[in-house]
PDB file of C-alpha atoms and ligand atoms in Angstrom:
ATOM      1  CA  MET Z   1      94.887  85.720  75.327  1.00  0.00           C
ATOM      2  CA  MET Z   2      98.460  86.642  76.156  1.00  0.00           C
ATOM      3  CA  SER Z   3     100.053  88.609  78.957  1.00  0.00           C
ATOM      4  CA  ASP Z   4     102.577  91.125  77.669  1.00  0.00           C
ATOM      5  CA  VAL Z   5     104.358  91.908  80.926  1.00  0.00           C
ATOM      6  CA  CYS Z   6     107.782  90.706  82.079  1.00  0.00           C
ATOM      7  CA  LYS Z   7     107.798  87.009  82.988  1.00  0.00           C
ATOM      8  CA  HIS Z   8     110.840  87.350  85.294  1.00  0.00           C
ATOM      9  CA  CYS Z   9     112.256  84.357  83.436  1.00  0.00           C
ATOM     10  CA  VAL Z  10     114.326  81.672  85.158  1.00  0.00           C
ATOM     11  CA  LYS Z  11     116.699  81.840  82.181  1.00  0.00           C
ATOM     12  CA  ALA Z  12     116.416  85.530  81.327  1.00  0.00           C
ATOM     13  CA  GLY Z  13     117.721  86.497  77.907  1.00  0.00           C
ATOM     14  CA  CYS Z  14     117.850  90.137  78.957  1.00  0.00           C
ATOM     15  CA  ILE Z  15     120.309  89.381  81.774  1.00  0.00           C
ATOM     16  CA  GLU Z  16     122.492  87.291  79.483  1.00  0.00           C
ATOM     17  CA  VAL Z  17     122.930  90.012  76.855  1.00  0.00           C
ATOM     18  CA  CYS Z  18     123.295  93.094  79.055  1.00  0.00           C
ATOM     19  CA  PRO Z  19     126.910  94.265  78.752  1.00  0.00           C
ATOM     20  CA  THR Z  20     126.927  96.440  81.869  1.00  0.00           C
ATOM     21  CA  GLY Z  21     125.321  94.128  84.436  1.00  0.00           C
ATOM     22  CA  ALA Z  22     122.458  96.588  84.790  1.00  0.00           C
ATOM     23  CA  ILE Z  23     119.895  93.785  84.842  1.00  0.00           C
ATOM     24  CA  ILE Z  24     119.966  91.718  88.004  1.00  0.00           C
ATOM     25  CA  ARG Z  25     118.096  88.869  89.669  1.00  0.00           C
ATOM     26  CA  THR Z  26     116.843  90.098  92.995  1.00  0.00           C
ATOM     27  CA  GLU Z  27     116.453  88.442  96.374  1.00  0.00           C
ATOM     28  CA  PHE Z  28     112.787  87.850  95.384  1.00  0.00           C
ATOM     29  CA  ASP Z  29     113.894  85.896  92.281  1.00  0.00           C
ATOM     30  CA  THR Z  30     112.623  88.710  90.064  1.00  0.00           C
ATOM     31  CA  VAL Z  31     114.477  90.459  87.241  1.00  0.00           C
ATOM     32  CA  VAL Z  32     115.084  94.192  87.607  1.00  0.00           C
ATOM     33  CA  ILE Z  33     116.836  96.828  85.476  1.00  0.00           C
ATOM     34  CA  GLN Z  34     119.021  99.222  87.473  1.00  0.00           C
ATOM     35  CA  SER Z  35     118.635 102.454  85.528  1.00  0.00           C
ATOM     36  CA  ASP Z  36     121.722 104.019  87.114  1.00  0.00           C
ATOM     37  CA  VAL Z  37     123.888 101.244  85.615  1.00  0.00           C
ATOM     38  CA  CYS Z  38     122.143 101.097  82.199  1.00  0.00           C
ATOM     39  CA  ASN Z  39     123.952 102.796  79.300  1.00  0.00           C
ATOM     40  CA  GLY Z  40     120.969 102.670  76.944  1.00  0.00           C
ATOM     41  CA  CYS Z  41     122.555 100.271  74.437  1.00  0.00           C
ATOM     42  CA  ARG Z  42     119.214  98.467  73.825  1.00  0.00           C
ATOM     43  CA  ALA Z  43     120.753  94.983  73.673  1.00  0.00           C
ATOM     44  CA  CYS Z  44     118.177  93.745  76.192  1.00  0.00           C
ATOM     45  CA  ILE Z  45     115.324  94.771  73.906  1.00  0.00           C
ATOM     46  CA  ALA Z  46     116.579  92.291  71.326  1.00  0.00           C
ATOM     47  CA  GLY Z  47     117.455  89.757  74.051  1.00  0.00           C
ATOM     48  CA  CYS Z  48     113.927  89.528  75.451  1.00  0.00           C
ATOM     49  CA  PRO Z  49     111.795  87.044  73.488  1.00  0.00           C
ATOM     50  CA  PHE Z  50     108.598  88.579  74.845  1.00  0.00           C
ATOM     51  CA  GLY Z  51     109.166  92.171  73.716  1.00  0.00           C
ATOM     52  CA  VAL Z  52     108.487  93.644  77.131  1.00  0.00           C
ATOM     53  CA  ILE Z  53     111.444  96.034  77.461  1.00  0.00           C
ATOM     54  CA  ASP Z  54     111.142  99.602  76.201  1.00  0.00           C
ATOM     55  CA  MET Z  55     113.279 102.709  76.348  1.00  0.00           C
ATOM     56  CA  ASN Z  56     112.515 105.592  78.678  1.00  0.00           C
ATOM     57  CA  MET Z  57     112.947 108.506  76.298  1.00  0.00           C
ATOM     58  CA  ILE Z  58     113.575 110.952  79.114  1.00  0.00           C
ATOM     59  CA  SER Z  59     116.312 109.043  80.939  1.00  0.00           C
ATOM     60  CA  GLY Z  60     117.568 107.205  77.840  1.00  0.00           C
ATOM     61  CA  THR Z  61     117.624 103.933  79.778  1.00  0.00           C
ATOM     62  CA  ALA Z  62     115.776 100.622  79.416  1.00  0.00           C
ATOM     63  CA  GLN Z  63     112.701  99.993  81.511  1.00  0.00           C
ATOM     64  CA  LYS Z  64     110.156  97.281  82.246  1.00  0.00           C
ATOM     65  CA  CYS Z  65     107.986  95.921  85.045  1.00  0.00           C
ATOM     66  CA  THR Z  66     109.909  95.415  88.296  1.00  0.00           C
ATOM     67  CA  LEU Z  67     107.125  93.352  89.886  1.00  0.00           C
ATOM     68  CA  CYS Z  68     106.985  96.243  92.359  1.00  0.00           C
ATOM     69  CA  TYR Z  69     110.414  95.635  93.857  1.00  0.00           C
ATOM     70  CA  ASP Z  70     109.886  98.505  96.303  1.00  0.00           C
ATOM     71  CA  ARG Z  71     106.546  97.117  97.534  1.00  0.00           C
ATOM     72  CA  MET Z  72     107.890  93.593  97.895  1.00  0.00           C
ATOM     73  CA  GLY Z  73     110.734  94.995  99.969  1.00  0.00           C
ATOM     74  CA  VAL Z  74     108.218  96.009 102.629  1.00  0.00           C
ATOM     75  CA  GLY Z  75     106.152  92.823 102.401  1.00  0.00           C
ATOM     76  CA  LEU Z  76     103.424  94.099 100.061  1.00  0.00           C
ATOM     77  CA  GLU Z  77     102.110  92.349  96.966  1.00  0.00           C
ATOM     78  CA  PRO Z  78     102.565  94.027  93.558  1.00  0.00           C
ATOM     79  CA  ALA Z  79     100.176  96.915  92.908  1.00  0.00           C
ATOM     80  CA  CYS Z  80      98.574  95.230  89.869  1.00  0.00           C
ATOM     81  CA  SER Z  81      97.397  92.173  91.799  1.00  0.00           C
ATOM     82  CA  LYS Z  82      96.356  94.305  94.764  1.00  0.00           C
ATOM     83  CA  ALA Z  83      94.277  96.635  92.579  1.00  0.00           C
ATOM     84  CA  CYS Z  84      92.675  94.119  90.197  1.00  0.00           C
ATOM     85  CA  PRO Z  85      88.950  94.071  91.100  1.00  0.00           C
ATOM     86  CA  THR Z  86      88.280  90.600  89.675  1.00  0.00           C
ATOM     87  CA  ASP Z  87      91.436  88.862  90.944  1.00  0.00           C
ATOM     88  CA  SER Z  88      92.395  88.167  87.339  1.00  0.00           C
ATOM     89  CA  ILE Z  89      95.920  89.029  88.460  1.00  0.00           C
ATOM     90  CA  GLN Z  90      97.077  86.952  91.404  1.00  0.00           C
ATOM     91  CA  PHE Z  91     100.397  86.986  93.212  1.00  0.00           C
ATOM     92  CA  GLY Z  92     101.952  84.065  95.068  1.00  0.00           C
ATOM     93  CA  PRO Z  93     103.371  80.579  94.518  1.00  0.00           C
ATOM     94  CA  SER Z  94     102.047  79.229  91.219  1.00  0.00           C
ATOM     95  CA  ALA Z  95     100.488  76.143  92.875  1.00  0.00           C
ATOM     96  CA  SER Z  96      98.334  78.237  95.219  1.00  0.00           C
ATOM     97  CA  CYS Z  97      97.354  80.618  92.387  1.00  0.00           C
ATOM     98  CA  ALA Z  98      96.297  77.663  90.229  1.00  0.00           C
ATOM     99  CA  SER Z  99      94.220  76.277  93.081  1.00  0.00           C
ATOM    100  CA  ALA Z 100      92.569  79.680  93.650  1.00  0.00           C
ATOM    101  CA  ARG Z 101      91.774  79.911  89.925  1.00  0.00           C
ATOM    102  CA  ARG Z 102      90.162  76.464  89.966  1.00  0.00           C
ATOM    103  CA  ASN Z 103      88.040  77.398  92.995  1.00  0.00           C
ATOM    104  CA  ALA Z 104      86.966  80.706  91.407  1.00  0.00           C
ATOM    105  CA  TRP Z 105      86.020  78.923  88.180  1.00  0.00           C
ATOM    106  CA  THR Z 106      84.005  76.236  89.999  1.00  0.00           C
ATOM    107  CA  SER Z 107      82.258  78.833  92.133  1.00  0.00           C
ATOM    108  CA  SER Z 108      81.328  81.012  89.128  1.00  0.00           C
ATOM    109  CA  ARG Z 109      79.946  77.956  87.283  1.00  0.00           C
ATOM    110  CA  ARG Z 110      77.830  77.008  90.304  1.00  0.00           C
ATOM    111  CA  LYS Z 111      76.438  80.541  90.609  1.00  0.00           C
ATOM    112  CA  ALA Z 112      75.614  80.676  86.898  1.00  0.00           C
ATOM    113  CA  LYS Z 113      73.797  77.336  87.052  1.00  0.00           C
ATOM    114  CA  CYS Z 114      71.810  78.333  90.177  1.00  0.00           C
ATOM    115  CA  ALA Z 115      70.628  81.724  88.917  1.00  0.00           C
ATOM    116  CA  PRO Z 116      66.934  81.488  87.860  1.00  0.00           C
ATOM    117  CA  GLY Z 117      66.579  81.376  84.087  1.00  0.00           C
ATOM    118  CA  SER Z 118      70.325  81.659  83.602  1.00  0.00           C
ATOM    119  CA  THR Z 119      72.327  80.091  80.832  1.00  0.00           C
ATOM    120  CA  VAL Z 120      76.026  79.382  80.949  1.00  0.00           C
ATOM    121  CA  THR Z 121      78.029  80.806  78.071  1.00  0.00           C
ATOM    122  CA  THR Z 122      81.179  78.820  77.617  1.00  0.00           C
ATOM    123  CA  ARG Z 123      84.302  79.928  75.797  1.00  0.00           C
ATOM    124  CA  THR Z 124      83.548  77.348  73.104  1.00  0.00           C
ATOM    125  CA  ALA Z 125      80.011  78.649  72.648  1.00  0.00           C
ATOM    126  CA  ARG Z 126      81.236  82.245  72.382  1.00  0.00           C
ATOM    127  CA  SER Z 127      83.958  81.481  69.874  1.00  0.00           C
ATOM    128  CA  ALA Z 128      81.533  79.478  67.735  1.00  0.00           C
ATOM    129  CA  ALA Z 129      79.090  82.403  67.620  1.00  0.00           C
TER     130      ALA Z 129
HETATM  131  S1  LIG H 201     112.576  91.190  80.193  1.00  0.00           S
HETATM  132 FE1  LIG H 201     112.044  89.445  78.874  1.00  0.00          FE
HETATM  133  S2  LIG H 201     113.778  88.009  79.036  1.00  0.00           S
HETATM  134 FE2  LIG H 201     113.958  89.483  80.727  1.00  0.00          FE
HETATM  135  S3  LIG H 201     112.967  88.447  82.435  1.00  0.00           S
HETATM  136 FE3  LIG H 201     111.413  89.759  81.460  1.00  0.00          FE
HETATM  137  S4  LIG H 201     110.357  88.455  79.961  1.00  0.00           S
HETATM  138 FE4  LIG H 201     112.267  87.394  80.565  1.00  0.00          FE
HETATM  139  S1  LIG H 202     119.887  99.002  77.493  1.00  0.00           S
HETATM  140 FE1  LIG H 202     120.676  99.003  79.615  1.00  0.00          FE
HETATM  141  S2  LIG H 202     119.707  97.239  80.590  1.00  0.00           S
HETATM  142 FE2  LIG H 202     119.474  96.973  78.358  1.00  0.00          FE
HETATM  143  S3  LIG H 202     121.259  95.736  77.721  1.00  0.00           S
HETATM  144 FE3  LIG H 202     121.862  97.883  77.474  1.00  0.00          FE
HETATM  145  S4  LIG H 202     122.845  98.447  79.422  1.00  0.00           S
HETATM  146 FE4  LIG H 202     121.718  96.527  79.805  1.00  0.00          FE
END
């Protein structure tokens, strides 16, 4: 499984290749394209190793996930993590997200084992089927 959204890289290829300075690192340590500074040259599309930048055909400028810059500006978490019903998308420091994932995994395993007549299907079992 692979996530195909912007990783807001520490060393962002898109920032390095942009000739106009349209792509910036924000105060939240995220990477954002300023469409009013973009000239549509597409250099960032080639500069991103993850293929997450696309062109907005209406404005003729590059676009990608902003990690909800506007929401973060007012103290809200990104809309994707807020809306995800299974908490598959989590927002926060990576250490606390990893800990939450471990707890969720342990809890789901316990529930599966306790359910009467239940069997636990592991990833290995599924892929072998
Ligand atoms: S657009 Fe690509 S290179 Fe730029 S921060 Fe996102 S994932 Fe990294
Ligand atoms: S398309 Fe826009 S954001 Fe991308 S490299 Fe060119 S000027 Fe920068």
